[in-house]
């Protein structure tokens, strides 16, 4: 399971870094470059941590657990990159230049120190015990402390900045991304604190059993959340548009039976173009938007054409029955009742015998999306609303007033 | 009366060509579009919302000697009203001609709005059994479809959160710039 998790996280980090690389080339912005490098280094860390790969790396150089050393160095590099990213966020490029240079110099120094300590320490063949190899081995313990400190500092900084600026940004996807990154950093920070505890415990001879798989799951999940958070604002809009498109298509399909009933079946002269396009073509974004628009207009035209046949009594009954509902639902049910009563009267070629009543005003503001949502409600009510059926039947006034919320006769 | 045998492909091509020639305001605004069309024709265009009773049309274009009047149904929702107006404006944009005579009762209702002008010609929107009506309906649909598509491609207005300090605003802007990439697709 650890192999699968780290492989997935590593793949995700490399994809995210590649995604940001294209933006780096296009925008030539040092902050974007810093995000890209941070993600790439996260990919290096996770790749080197995949157990089979780590074991293979450990055996490539005689007497040196190269896999462990590579992981430690990559973590320190990742921490430095994350700190540079945060510096470039919180300062202008000119103000951050000095601090960035200092961080890079410190990185070089720490890498040299860590490598020297590691080589001098000669830790034993790598096993899955993080701390046991350090007990009594000062050099190795120092390496592990540097590793934990570097990772912990970076995670703490990302978590603090992420939570803060998630509240302050006015872009919803950036806010969600920062929250995800902050949550991921918090998980990895918890991993660091626990590892520190076991390291200190091992040094004092307390070798407590701890769930290694669970710890790696926490660290891997934290890394995944950080990756998602740093890239969500880039791919999020496409994802949101994709969901919107699916929702729009579902609502368009829901209008079909109503459109067949009152437009294609009764007033075909209102149809601009009978579609013979395949379903796949109808689903294409540009084509779907046009078809949704046409469907709404044709339904509106049919609604006007059916006005002389509307039964005003049925409409009043529908208004009374639904007076406790919110405006959108109430107006949709009343409109569906009007249409049902008008279709019924038109079929019997008998206008209602009164001056043409107006139609129930639709609570719409000129927006296609809200019109589509409203007509989807009308279509649903037209097809199967018990309120509509009740309004079209001809009860006495007493029955209508009795059908109030809480009354046992109130339809569901 | 059935649909006439209209060359639909030819009609669509003509409409798309006309659409390219029209200067649609961005973002789309009906009043601005009306004004630019009026400038092209050299005649004022007046929009009149009236309650039009069925089975009559829901929209009409009336020509007088000096002015184009667009009558549209008031008893419907704003999106439908906009479409009806655009249908009639499309007749103007396509330079359609009409020889229908106005019914006496309709003329009587409309006369107070017509500044005493004599009505020269009328075209009304009821159904698409004539090529001109088909063309106007297709144009209106394409205009609004294009207008909505352009507005969808732009970023939505952000909700504004008051920031505690200018520094925070600059930091938030840098974070946003580095995490977002410019939108390069058209939904």
Coordinates of C-alpha atoms in Angstrom, one line a residue:
Chain A
X1 CA 0.0 0.0 0.0
X2 CA 2.9 2.4 0.8
X3 CA 4.3 1.7 -2.7
X4 CA 1.0 2.5 -4.3
X5 CA 0.5 5.6 -2.3
X6 CA 3.9 7.1 -2.8
X7 CA 3.9 6.2 -6.5
X8 CA 0.5 8.0 -6.9
X9 CA 1.8 11.0 -5.0
X10 CA 5.0 11.1 -7.0
X11 CA 3.2 10.9 -10.3
X12 CA 0.8 13.6 -9.2
X13 CA 3.7 15.9 -8.2
X14 CA 5.5 15.4 -11.5
X15 CA 2.3 16.1 -13.5
X16 CA 1.6 19.2 -11.3
X17 CA 5.2 20.4 -11.9
X18 CA 4.9 19.8 -15.7
X19 CA 1.6 21.7 -15.7
X20 CA 3.2 24.6 -14.0
X21 CA 6.3 24.4 -16.3
X22 CA 4.2 25.5 -19.3
X23 CA 2.9 28.5 -17.3
X24 CA 6.5 29.3 -16.2
X25 CA 7.6 29.4 -19.9
X26 CA 4.6 31.6 -20.8
X27 CA 4.6 34.0 -17.9
X28 CA 8.3 34.3 -17.0
X29 CA 7.3 35.2 -13.4
X30 CA 9.8 34.2 -10.6
X31 CA 6.8 33.3 -8.3
X32 CA 5.5 30.9 -10.9
X33 CA 8.9 29.4 -11.3
X34 CA 9.2 28.9 -7.5
X35 CA 5.9 27.1 -7.4
X36 CA 7.1 24.8 -10.3
X37 CA 10.4 24.1 -8.7
X38 CA 8.7 23.3 -5.3
X39 CA 6.4 20.8 -7.0
X40 CA 9.3 19.2 -8.9
X41 CA 11.3 18.8 -5.7
X42 CA 8.3 17.3 -4.0
X43 CA 8.2 14.8 -6.9
X44 CA 11.9 14.0 -6.3
X45 CA 11.3 13.4 -2.6
X46 CA 8.3 11.2 -3.2
X47 CA 9.9 9.2 -6.0
X48 CA 13.0 8.5 -3.9
X49 CA 10.7 7.4 -1.1
X50 CA 8.9 4.7 -3.1
X51 CA 10.1 1.6 -1.2
X52 CA 11.3 -0.6 -4.0
X53 CA 13.1 2.3 -5.6
X54 CA 14.6 3.3 -2.3
X55 CA 15.9 -0.1 -1.7
X56 CA 17.4 -0.3 -5.2
X57 CA 19.1 3.1 -4.7
X58 CA 20.4 2.0 -1.3
X59 CA 22.3 -0.8 -3.0
X60 CA 23.8 1.1 -5.9
X61 CA 26.8 2.4 -4.0
X62 CA 28.7 0.1 -1.8
X63 CA 28.4 0.7 2.0
X64 CA 26.3 3.9 1.4
X65 CA 22.5 3.9 1.7
X66 CA 22.2 6.3 -1.2
X67 CA 18.4 6.2 -1.3
X68 CA 18.2 7.5 2.3
X69 CA 20.8 10.2 1.6
X70 CA 19.0 11.3 -1.6
X71 CA 15.7 11.5 0.3
X72 CA 17.2 13.6 3.0
X73 CA 18.9 16.0 0.6
X74 CA 15.8 16.4 -1.5
X75 CA 13.7 17.2 1.5
X76 CA 16.1 20.0 2.5
X77 CA 16.0 21.3 -1.1
X78 CA 12.2 21.1 -1.1
X79 CA 12.1 23.0 2.1
X80 CA 14.3 25.8 0.8
X81 CA 12.3 26.0 -2.4
X82 CA 9.1 26.3 -0.5
X83 CA 10.6 29.1 1.7
X84 CA 11.7 30.9 -1.5
X85 CA 8.2 30.6 -2.9
X86 CA 6.8 32.1 0.3
X87 CA 9.4 34.9 0.2
X88 CA 8.4 35.8 -3.3
X89 CA 4.8 35.8 -2.3
X90 CA 5.3 38.0 0.7
X91 CA 7.8 40.4 -0.8
X92 CA 8.6 42.0 -4.2
X93 CA 11.2 40.3 -6.3
X94 CA 13.7 43.0 -5.6
X95 CA 13.1 42.9 -1.8
X96 CA 13.3 39.1 -1.7
X97 CA 16.5 38.9 -3.7
X98 CA 18.8 39.1 -0.7
X99 CA 16.8 36.7 1.4
X100 CA 16.5 34.2 -1.5
X101 CA 20.3 34.3 -2.0
X102 CA 20.9 33.6 1.7
X103 CA 18.5 30.7 1.6
X104 CA 20.3 29.2 -1.4
X105 CA 23.7 29.6 0.3
X106 CA 22.3 28.0 3.4
X107 CA 21.0 25.1 1.4
X108 CA 24.3 24.5 -0.2
X109 CA 25.9 24.5 3.3
X110 CA 23.4 22.2 4.8
X111 CA 23.6 19.7 2.0
X112 CA 27.4 19.5 2.3
X113 CA 27.1 19.2 6.1
X114 CA 24.4 16.6 5.9
X115 CA 26.3 14.5 3.4
X116 CA 29.4 14.6 5.4
X117 CA 27.6 13.6 8.6
X118 CA 25.8 10.8 6.8
X119 CA 29.0 9.4 5.2
X120 CA 30.7 9.5 8.5
X121 CA 27.9 7.9 10.3
X122 CA 27.6 4.8 8.0
X123 CA 24.1 4.0 9.0
X124 CA 23.2 0.3 8.6
X125 CA 21.2 -1.3 5.7
X126 CA 18.1 0.6 5.4
X127 CA 15.1 -0.9 7.1
X128 CA 11.7 0.6 7.7
X129 CA 12.7 1.9 11.1
X130 CA 13.3 5.6 10.9
X131 CA 14.7 5.9 14.4
X132 CA 16.3 2.7 15.3
X133 CA 19.3 3.3 13.1
X134 CA 20.0 6.6 14.9
X135 CA 20.1 5.2 18.4
X136 CA 23.7 5.8 19.5
X137 CA 24.7 7.2 16.1
X138 CA 25.1 10.9 16.7
X139 CA 25.9 11.7 13.1
X140 CA 22.9 9.9 11.7
X141 CA 20.7 11.4 14.4
X142 CA 21.9 14.9 13.4
X143 CA 21.0 14.2 9.8
X144 CA 17.6 13.1 10.7
X145 CA 17.1 16.2 12.9
X146 CA 18.2 18.5 10.1
X147 CA 15.7 16.7 7.8
X148 CA 12.9 17.0 10.3
X149 CA 13.7 20.7 11.0
X150 CA 13.9 21.6 7.3
X151 CA 10.6 19.9 6.5
X152 CA 8.8 21.2 9.6
X153 CA 9.9 24.8 9.0
X154 CA 8.6 24.7 5.5
X155 CA 5.3 23.1 6.4
X156 CA 4.7 25.5 9.3
X157 CA 5.3 28.5 7.0
X158 CA 3.0 27.1 4.3
X159 CA 0.3 26.3 6.8
X160 CA 0.4 29.7 8.4
X161 CA 0.4 31.7 5.1
X162 CA -2.2 29.4 3.5
X163 CA -4.8 29.7 6.3
X164 CA -4.2 33.5 6.5
X165 CA -4.5 34.3 2.8
X166 CA -7.3 31.9 2.1
X167 CA -9.4 34.3 4.1
X168 CA -8.0 37.4 2.4
X169 CA -8.0 36.5 -1.3
X170 CA -11.2 37.3 -3.3
X171 CA -10.7 34.4 -5.7
X172 CA -12.7 31.4 -4.5
X173 CA -10.4 28.8 -6.2
X174 CA -7.3 30.4 -4.9
X175 CA -8.8 30.4 -1.4
X176 CA -9.7 26.7 -1.7
X177 CA -6.2 25.9 -3.1
X178 CA -4.6 27.7 -0.2
X179 CA -6.8 25.9 2.3
X180 CA -5.9 22.5 0.7
X181 CA -2.2 23.3 0.8
X182 CA -2.4 24.5 4.4
X183 CA -4.3 21.3 5.4
X184 CA -1.7 19.2 3.7
X185 CA 1.1 21.1 5.4
X186 CA -0.6 20.5 8.7
X187 CA -0.7 16.8 8.1
X188 CA 3.0 16.7 7.2
X189 CA 3.8 18.8 10.2
X190 CA 2.1 16.3 12.4
X191 CA 4.2 13.6 10.8
X192 CA 7.4 15.6 11.6
X193 CA 6.4 16.1 15.2
X194 CA 5.7 12.4 15.6
X195 CA 9.0 11.4 13.9
X196 CA 10.9 13.8 16.2
X197 CA 9.2 12.2 19.2
X198 CA 10.3 8.7 18.1
X199 CA 13.8 9.9 17.3
X200 CA 14.2 11.4 20.8
X201 CA 12.6 8.3 22.3
X202 CA 15.0 6.0 20.5
X203 CA 17.9 8.0 21.6
X204 CA 16.9 7.5 25.2
X205 CA 16.3 3.8 24.7
X206 CA 12.5 3.9 24.3
X207 CA 11.7 2.0 21.1
X208 CA 8.0 2.4 21.0
X209 CA 6.1 0.5 18.3
X210 CA 4.4 2.9 16.0
X211 CA 2.2 2.4 12.9
X212 CA 4.7 3.0 10.1
X213 CA 2.1 2.5 7.4
X214 CA -0.2 5.0 9.0
X215 CA 2.5 7.6 9.3
X216 CA 3.4 7.2 5.7
X217 CA -0.3 7.5 4.8
X218 CA -0.5 10.8 6.7
X219 CA 2.7 12.1 5.0
X220 CA 1.6 11.0 1.6
X221 CA -1.9 12.4 2.0
X222 CA -0.4 15.7 3.2
X223 CA 1.8 15.8 0.1
X224 CA -1.2 15.1 -2.2
X225 CA -3.2 17.9 -0.6
X226 CA -0.3 20.4 -1.0
X227 CA 0.0 19.4 -4.7
X228 CA -3.7 19.8 -5.3
X229 CA -3.8 23.1 -3.4
X230 CA -0.9 24.7 -5.4
X231 CA -2.5 23.7 -8.8
X232 CA -6.2 23.9 -8.1
X233 CA -6.5 27.6 -9.3
X234 CA -5.0 26.5 -12.6
X235 CA -7.1 23.5 -13.5
X236 CA -10.1 24.3 -11.2
X237 CA -11.9 26.6 -13.8
X238 CA -11.8 23.8 -16.4
X239 CA -13.2 21.4 -13.9
X240 CA -15.9 23.8 -12.8
X241 CA -16.9 24.5 -16.4
X242 CA -17.0 20.8 -17.0
X243 CA -19.4 20.3 -14.1
X244 CA -21.5 23.2 -15.3
X245 CA -21.6 21.8 -18.8
X246 CA -22.9 18.4 -17.5
X247 CA -25.5 20.1 -15.4
X248 CA -26.6 22.2 -18.3
X249 CA -26.9 19.1 -20.6
X250 CA -28.9 17.3 -17.9
X251 CA -31.4 20.2 -17.6
X252 CA -31.6 20.5 -21.5
X253 CA -32.6 16.8 -21.6
X254 CA -35.1 17.3 -18.9
X255 CA -36.9 19.9 -21.1
X256 CA -37.4 17.5 -23.9
X257 CA -40.8 16.0 -22.9
X258 CA -42.3 19.4 -22.2
X259 CA -40.9 20.8 -25.4
X260 CA -42.4 17.8 -27.3
X261 CA -45.7 18.3 -25.6
X262 CA -46.3 22.0 -26.1
X263 CA -44.0 23.0 -28.9
X264 CA -43.1 20.2 -31.4
X265 CA -46.4 18.5 -30.9
X266 CA -48.8 21.4 -30.8
X267 CA -47.0 24.4 -32.4
X268 CA -44.4 23.1 -34.8
X269 CA -44.3 26.5 -36.6
X270 CA -42.4 27.8 -33.5
X271 CA -39.5 25.4 -34.1
X272 CA -36.6 27.1 -35.8
X273 CA -34.6 24.0 -36.6
X274 CA -35.4 20.3 -36.0
X275 CA -32.3 18.7 -34.7
X276 CA -30.9 15.7 -36.5
X277 CA -27.5 16.0 -35.0
X278 CA -26.1 13.1 -33.1
X279 CA -26.1 13.1 -29.4
X280 CA -22.3 13.7 -29.3
X281 CA -22.6 16.8 -31.4
X282 CA -25.5 18.1 -29.3
X283 CA -23.2 17.7 -26.2
X284 CA -20.4 19.9 -27.7
X285 CA -20.3 23.2 -25.7
X286 CA -21.0 25.7 -28.4
X287 CA -23.8 23.5 -29.9
X288 CA -25.3 22.8 -26.5
X289 CA -25.5 26.5 -25.5
X290 CA -27.3 27.4 -28.8
X291 CA -29.7 24.5 -28.4
X292 CA -30.5 25.4 -24.8
X293 CA -31.2 29.0 -25.8
X294 CA -33.5 27.9 -28.6
X295 CA -35.3 25.5 -26.4
X296 CA -36.0 28.3 -23.9
X297 CA -37.2 30.7 -26.5
X298 CA -39.5 28.1 -28.2
X299 CA -41.0 27.2 -24.8
X300 CA -41.6 30.8 -24.1
X301 CA -43.2 31.3 -27.5
X302 CA -45.5 28.3 -26.9
X303 CA -46.4 29.6 -23.5
X304 CA -47.6 32.8 -25.1
X305 CA -49.5 31.0 -27.8
X306 CA -51.3 28.9 -25.3
X307 CA -52.5 31.9 -23.2
X308 CA -56.1 32.0 -24.6
X309 CA -56.6 28.4 -23.4
X310 CA -55.4 28.9 -19.8
X311 CA -57.9 28.0 -17.1
X312 CA -57.7 30.9 -14.6
X313 CA -59.5 28.9 -11.9
X314 CA -56.9 26.1 -12.1
X315 CA -54.2 28.7 -11.9
X316 CA -55.8 30.2 -8.8
X317 CA -56.1 26.8 -7.2
X318 CA -52.4 26.1 -7.9
X319 CA -51.4 29.5 -6.4
X320 CA -53.4 28.6 -3.2
X321 CA -52.0 25.1 -2.9
X322 CA -48.4 26.3 -3.3
X323 CA -48.5 29.6 -1.4
X324 CA -46.1 28.2 1.3
X325 CA -43.4 27.3 -1.2
X326 CA -40.5 29.5 -2.3
X327 CA -41.0 31.8 -5.3
X328 CA -39.1 29.7 -7.8
X329 CA -40.9 26.5 -7.1
X330 CA -44.3 28.1 -6.7
X331 CA -44.1 30.0 -10.0
X332 CA -42.9 26.9 -11.8
X333 CA -45.8 24.8 -10.5
X334 CA -48.3 27.5 -11.3
X335 CA -46.8 27.8 -14.8
X336 CA -47.0 24.0 -15.3
X337 CA -50.6 24.1 -14.2
X338 CA -51.4 26.9 -16.7
X339 CA -49.7 24.8 -19.5
X340 CA -51.5 21.6 -18.6
X341 CA -54.9 23.4 -18.4
X342 CA -54.2 25.1 -21.7
X343 CA -53.1 22.0 -23.5
X344 CA -56.3 20.2 -22.2
X345 CA -58.5 23.0 -23.5
X346 CA -56.7 23.3 -26.8
X347 CA -57.1 19.6 -27.4
X348 CA -60.8 20.0 -27.0
X349 CA -60.6 23.1 -29.2
X350 CA -62.3 25.2 -26.5
X351 CA -60.7 28.4 -25.4
X352 CA -61.4 29.2 -21.8
X353 CA -64.2 31.5 -22.7
X354 CA -62.8 34.5 -21.0
X355 CA -60.6 37.4 -21.9
X356 CA -57.1 35.9 -22.4
X357 CA -55.5 35.8 -19.0
X358 CA -51.9 36.7 -18.4
X359 CA -49.4 34.1 -17.5
X360 CA -47.8 33.6 -14.1
X361 CA -44.8 35.9 -14.0
X362 CA -41.6 34.0 -14.0
X363 CA -39.0 35.2 -11.5
X364 CA -36.3 35.6 -14.1
X365 CA -33.7 38.4 -14.8
X366 CA -32.6 37.8 -18.4
X367 CA -30.0 35.2 -17.5
X368 CA -30.0 32.0 -19.6
X369 CA -28.8 29.8 -16.8
X370 CA -31.5 30.9 -14.4
X371 CA -34.1 30.6 -17.2
X372 CA -32.9 27.0 -17.9
X373 CA -33.2 26.1 -14.2
X374 CA -36.7 27.6 -14.0
X375 CA -37.9 25.8 -17.1
X376 CA -36.4 22.5 -15.8
X377 CA -38.6 23.0 -12.7
X378 CA -41.6 23.7 -14.9
X379 CA -40.9 20.5 -16.9
X380 CA -40.6 18.4 -13.8
X381 CA -43.9 19.8 -12.4
X382 CA -45.6 19.4 -15.8
X383 CA -44.6 15.7 -15.9
X384 CA -45.4 14.6 -12.4
X385 CA -46.3 17.2 -9.8
X386 CA -49.2 16.3 -7.6
X387 CA -49.8 19.9 -6.9
X388 CA -50.6 20.3 -10.7
X389 CA -52.8 17.3 -10.7
X390 CA -54.7 18.6 -7.7
X391 CA -55.1 22.1 -9.2
X392 CA -56.5 20.7 -12.4
X393 CA -59.0 18.5 -10.6
X394 CA -62.0 20.7 -9.6
X395 CA -62.3 20.5 -5.8
X396 CA -64.5 22.9 -3.7
X397 CA -63.0 26.0 -2.1
X398 CA -63.1 24.3 1.3
X399 CA -60.9 21.5 0.0
X400 CA -58.4 24.0 -1.4
X401 CA -58.2 26.0 1.8
X402 CA -57.9 22.8 3.8
X403 CA -54.8 21.7 1.9
X404 CA -52.5 23.9 3.9
X405 CA -49.1 22.8 5.2
X406 CA -49.5 20.1 7.8
X407 CA -52.9 19.1 6.5
X408 CA -53.2 15.4 6.0
X409 CA -54.6 16.1 2.5
X410 CA -51.6 18.1 1.4
X411 CA -50.0 16.4 -1.6
X412 CA -46.4 15.4 -1.4
Chain B
X1 CA -49.2 26.2 -44.1
X2 CA -46.0 24.2 -44.1
X3 CA -42.4 25.4 -44.0
X4 CA -41.1 26.8 -47.3
X5 CA -38.3 25.0 -49.0
X6 CA -35.5 27.3 -47.8
X7 CA -31.9 26.6 -48.3
X8 CA -31.0 26.4 -44.7
X9 CA -27.3 26.1 -45.2
X10 CA -27.2 29.1 -47.4
X11 CA -29.3 31.0 -44.8
X12 CA -27.0 30.1 -42.0
X13 CA -23.9 31.2 -44.0
X14 CA -25.6 34.5 -44.8
X15 CA -26.5 35.1 -41.2
X16 CA -23.0 34.3 -39.9
X17 CA -21.6 36.7 -42.5
X18 CA -24.0 39.4 -41.5
X19 CA -23.1 38.7 -37.8
X20 CA -19.4 39.3 -38.6
X21 CA -20.3 42.7 -40.2
X22 CA -22.4 43.8 -37.3
X23 CA -20.5 45.5 -34.4
X24 CA -21.9 43.8 -31.4
X25 CA -21.2 45.8 -28.2
X26 CA -18.9 44.0 -25.8
X27 CA -20.4 43.4 -23.2
X28 CA -23.6 43.1 -25.1
X29 CA -26.1 45.8 -24.4
X30 CA -29.4 46.0 -26.2
X31 CA -29.6 49.8 -26.1
X32 CA -26.1 50.2 -27.5
X33 CA -26.8 47.7 -30.2
X34 CA -30.0 49.5 -31.1
X35 CA -28.0 52.8 -31.2
X36 CA -25.3 51.4 -33.5
X37 CA -27.9 49.9 -35.8
X38 CA -29.8 53.2 -35.9
X39 CA -26.5 54.9 -36.9
X40 CA -26.0 52.4 -39.8
X41 CA -29.5 52.9 -41.2
X42 CA -29.6 56.6 -40.5
X43 CA -33.1 56.2 -39.0
X44 CA -34.0 56.4 -35.3
X45 CA -35.2 53.2 -33.7
X46 CA -37.8 53.3 -30.9
X47 CA -38.6 50.3 -28.7
X48 CA -42.2 50.1 -27.4
X49 CA -43.3 47.4 -24.8
X50 CA -47.0 46.7 -25.1
X51 CA -49.3 43.9 -23.9
X52 CA -50.1 42.2 -27.2
X53 CA -53.0 39.8 -27.1
X54 CA -52.9 36.4 -28.7
X55 CA -53.4 35.0 -31.3
X56 CA -51.5 38.0 -32.6
X57 CA -47.7 38.3 -32.9
X58 CA -45.5 38.9 -29.9
X59 CA -43.3 41.4 -31.8
X60 CA -43.6 43.8 -34.7
X61 CA -41.5 46.1 -36.7
X62 CA -43.3 49.2 -38.0
X63 CA -41.8 51.6 -40.5
X64 CA -42.9 55.1 -40.8
X65 CA -41.4 57.8 -43.0
X66 CA -38.9 58.8 -40.4
X67 CA -38.7 56.2 -37.7
X68 CA -38.5 52.4 -37.1
X69 CA -40.7 51.2 -34.3
X70 CA -40.1 47.9 -32.6
X71 CA -43.2 46.7 -30.7
X72 CA -42.6 43.9 -28.3
X73 CA -44.6 41.8 -25.9
X74 CA -44.5 43.2 -22.3
X75 CA -46.2 40.2 -20.7
X76 CA -43.2 37.9 -20.8
X77 CA -39.8 37.5 -19.1
X78 CA -36.8 39.8 -19.8
X79 CA -34.8 37.1 -21.8
X80 CA -37.8 36.5 -24.1
X81 CA -38.4 40.2 -24.5
X82 CA -34.8 40.7 -25.5
X83 CA -35.0 38.0 -28.0
X84 CA -38.3 39.4 -29.5
X85 CA -36.6 42.8 -29.9
X86 CA -33.6 41.3 -31.5
X87 CA -35.8 39.4 -33.9
X88 CA -37.3 42.7 -35.1
X89 CA -33.9 44.5 -35.1
X90 CA -32.6 41.6 -37.2
X91 CA -35.2 42.5 -39.8
X92 CA -33.8 46.0 -39.9
X93 CA -30.2 44.7 -40.0
X94 CA -31.0 42.4 -42.9
X95 CA -32.9 45.2 -44.7
X96 CA -36.0 43.1 -45.1
X97 CA -39.1 44.6 -46.7
X98 CA -42.7 44.1 -45.8
X99 CA -46.0 45.1 -47.4
X100 CA -48.4 43.9 -44.7
X101 CA -51.1 46.3 -43.7
X102 CA -51.7 47.1 -40.1
X103 CA -55.0 46.0 -38.7
X104 CA -57.3 48.9 -37.7
X105 CA -57.6 47.9 -34.1
X106 CA -53.8 47.5 -33.8
X107 CA -53.2 50.8 -35.5
X108 CA -55.6 52.5 -33.1
X109 CA -53.8 51.1 -30.1
X110 CA -50.4 52.0 -31.4
X111 CA -51.2 55.5 -32.8
X112 CA -50.6 57.3 -29.6
X113 CA -47.0 55.9 -29.6
X114 CA -46.3 56.6 -33.3
X115 CA -46.2 60.4 -33.1
X116 CA -48.8 60.7 -35.7
X117 CA -46.7 59.1 -38.4
X118 CA -48.3 57.0 -41.0
X119 CA -47.3 53.4 -40.9
X120 CA -45.7 52.4 -44.2
X121 CA -45.1 48.8 -43.5
X122 CA -45.2 46.1 -40.9
X123 CA -43.4 42.8 -40.2
X124 CA -44.5 40.7 -37.3
X125 CA -43.0 37.8 -35.4
X126 CA -45.4 35.0 -35.0
X127 CA -43.9 32.0 -36.7
X128 CA -41.3 31.1 -39.2
X129 CA -43.1 30.3 -42.4
X130 CA -41.4 32.9 -44.4
X131 CA -37.8 33.1 -45.3
X132 CA -37.5 36.6 -43.9
X133 CA -38.9 35.5 -40.6
X134 CA -36.6 32.5 -40.5
X135 CA -33.6 34.7 -41.2
X136 CA -34.5 37.2 -38.6
X137 CA -35.1 34.5 -36.0
X138 CA -31.8 32.8 -36.8
X139 CA -30.0 36.1 -36.6
X140 CA -31.5 37.0 -33.3
X141 CA -30.6 33.6 -31.9
X142 CA -27.0 33.9 -33.2
X143 CA -26.6 37.4 -31.8
X144 CA -27.6 36.5 -28.3
X145 CA -25.7 33.2 -28.5
X146 CA -22.6 35.1 -29.5
X147 CA -23.2 37.8 -26.8
X148 CA -23.6 35.2 -24.0
X149 CA -20.6 33.1 -25.2
X150 CA -18.4 36.2 -25.1
X151 CA -19.5 37.1 -21.6
X152 CA -19.0 33.5 -20.4
X153 CA -15.4 33.5 -21.7
X154 CA -14.5 36.5 -19.5
X155 CA -13.7 36.1 -15.8
X156 CA -16.7 36.5 -13.6
X157 CA -16.6 39.6 -11.4
X158 CA -14.9 38.6 -8.2
X159 CA -16.6 39.0 -4.9
X160 CA -14.7 41.6 -3.0
X161 CA -13.3 40.8 0.4
X162 CA -12.1 43.9 2.3
X163 CA -8.4 43.4 3.0
X164 CA -6.9 44.6 6.2
X165 CA -3.9 46.3 4.7
X166 CA -2.4 47.2 1.3
X167 CA 0.5 44.8 2.0
X168 CA -2.0 42.0 2.3
X169 CA -3.6 43.0 -0.9
X170 CA -0.3 42.9 -2.8
X171 CA 0.6 39.5 -1.3
X172 CA -2.8 38.1 -2.1
X173 CA -2.4 39.4 -5.7
X174 CA 1.0 37.7 -6.0
X175 CA -0.3 34.4 -4.7
X176 CA -3.3 34.6 -7.2
X177 CA -1.0 35.4 -10.1
X178 CA 1.4 32.5 -9.4
X179 CA -1.3 29.9 -8.8
X180 CA -3.6 30.8 -11.6
X181 CA -2.8 30.4 -15.3
X182 CA -4.5 32.6 -17.9
X183 CA -7.7 31.1 -19.4
X184 CA -6.9 29.9 -22.9
X185 CA -10.1 28.0 -23.7
X186 CA -13.6 29.1 -24.7
X187 CA -16.3 27.1 -23.0

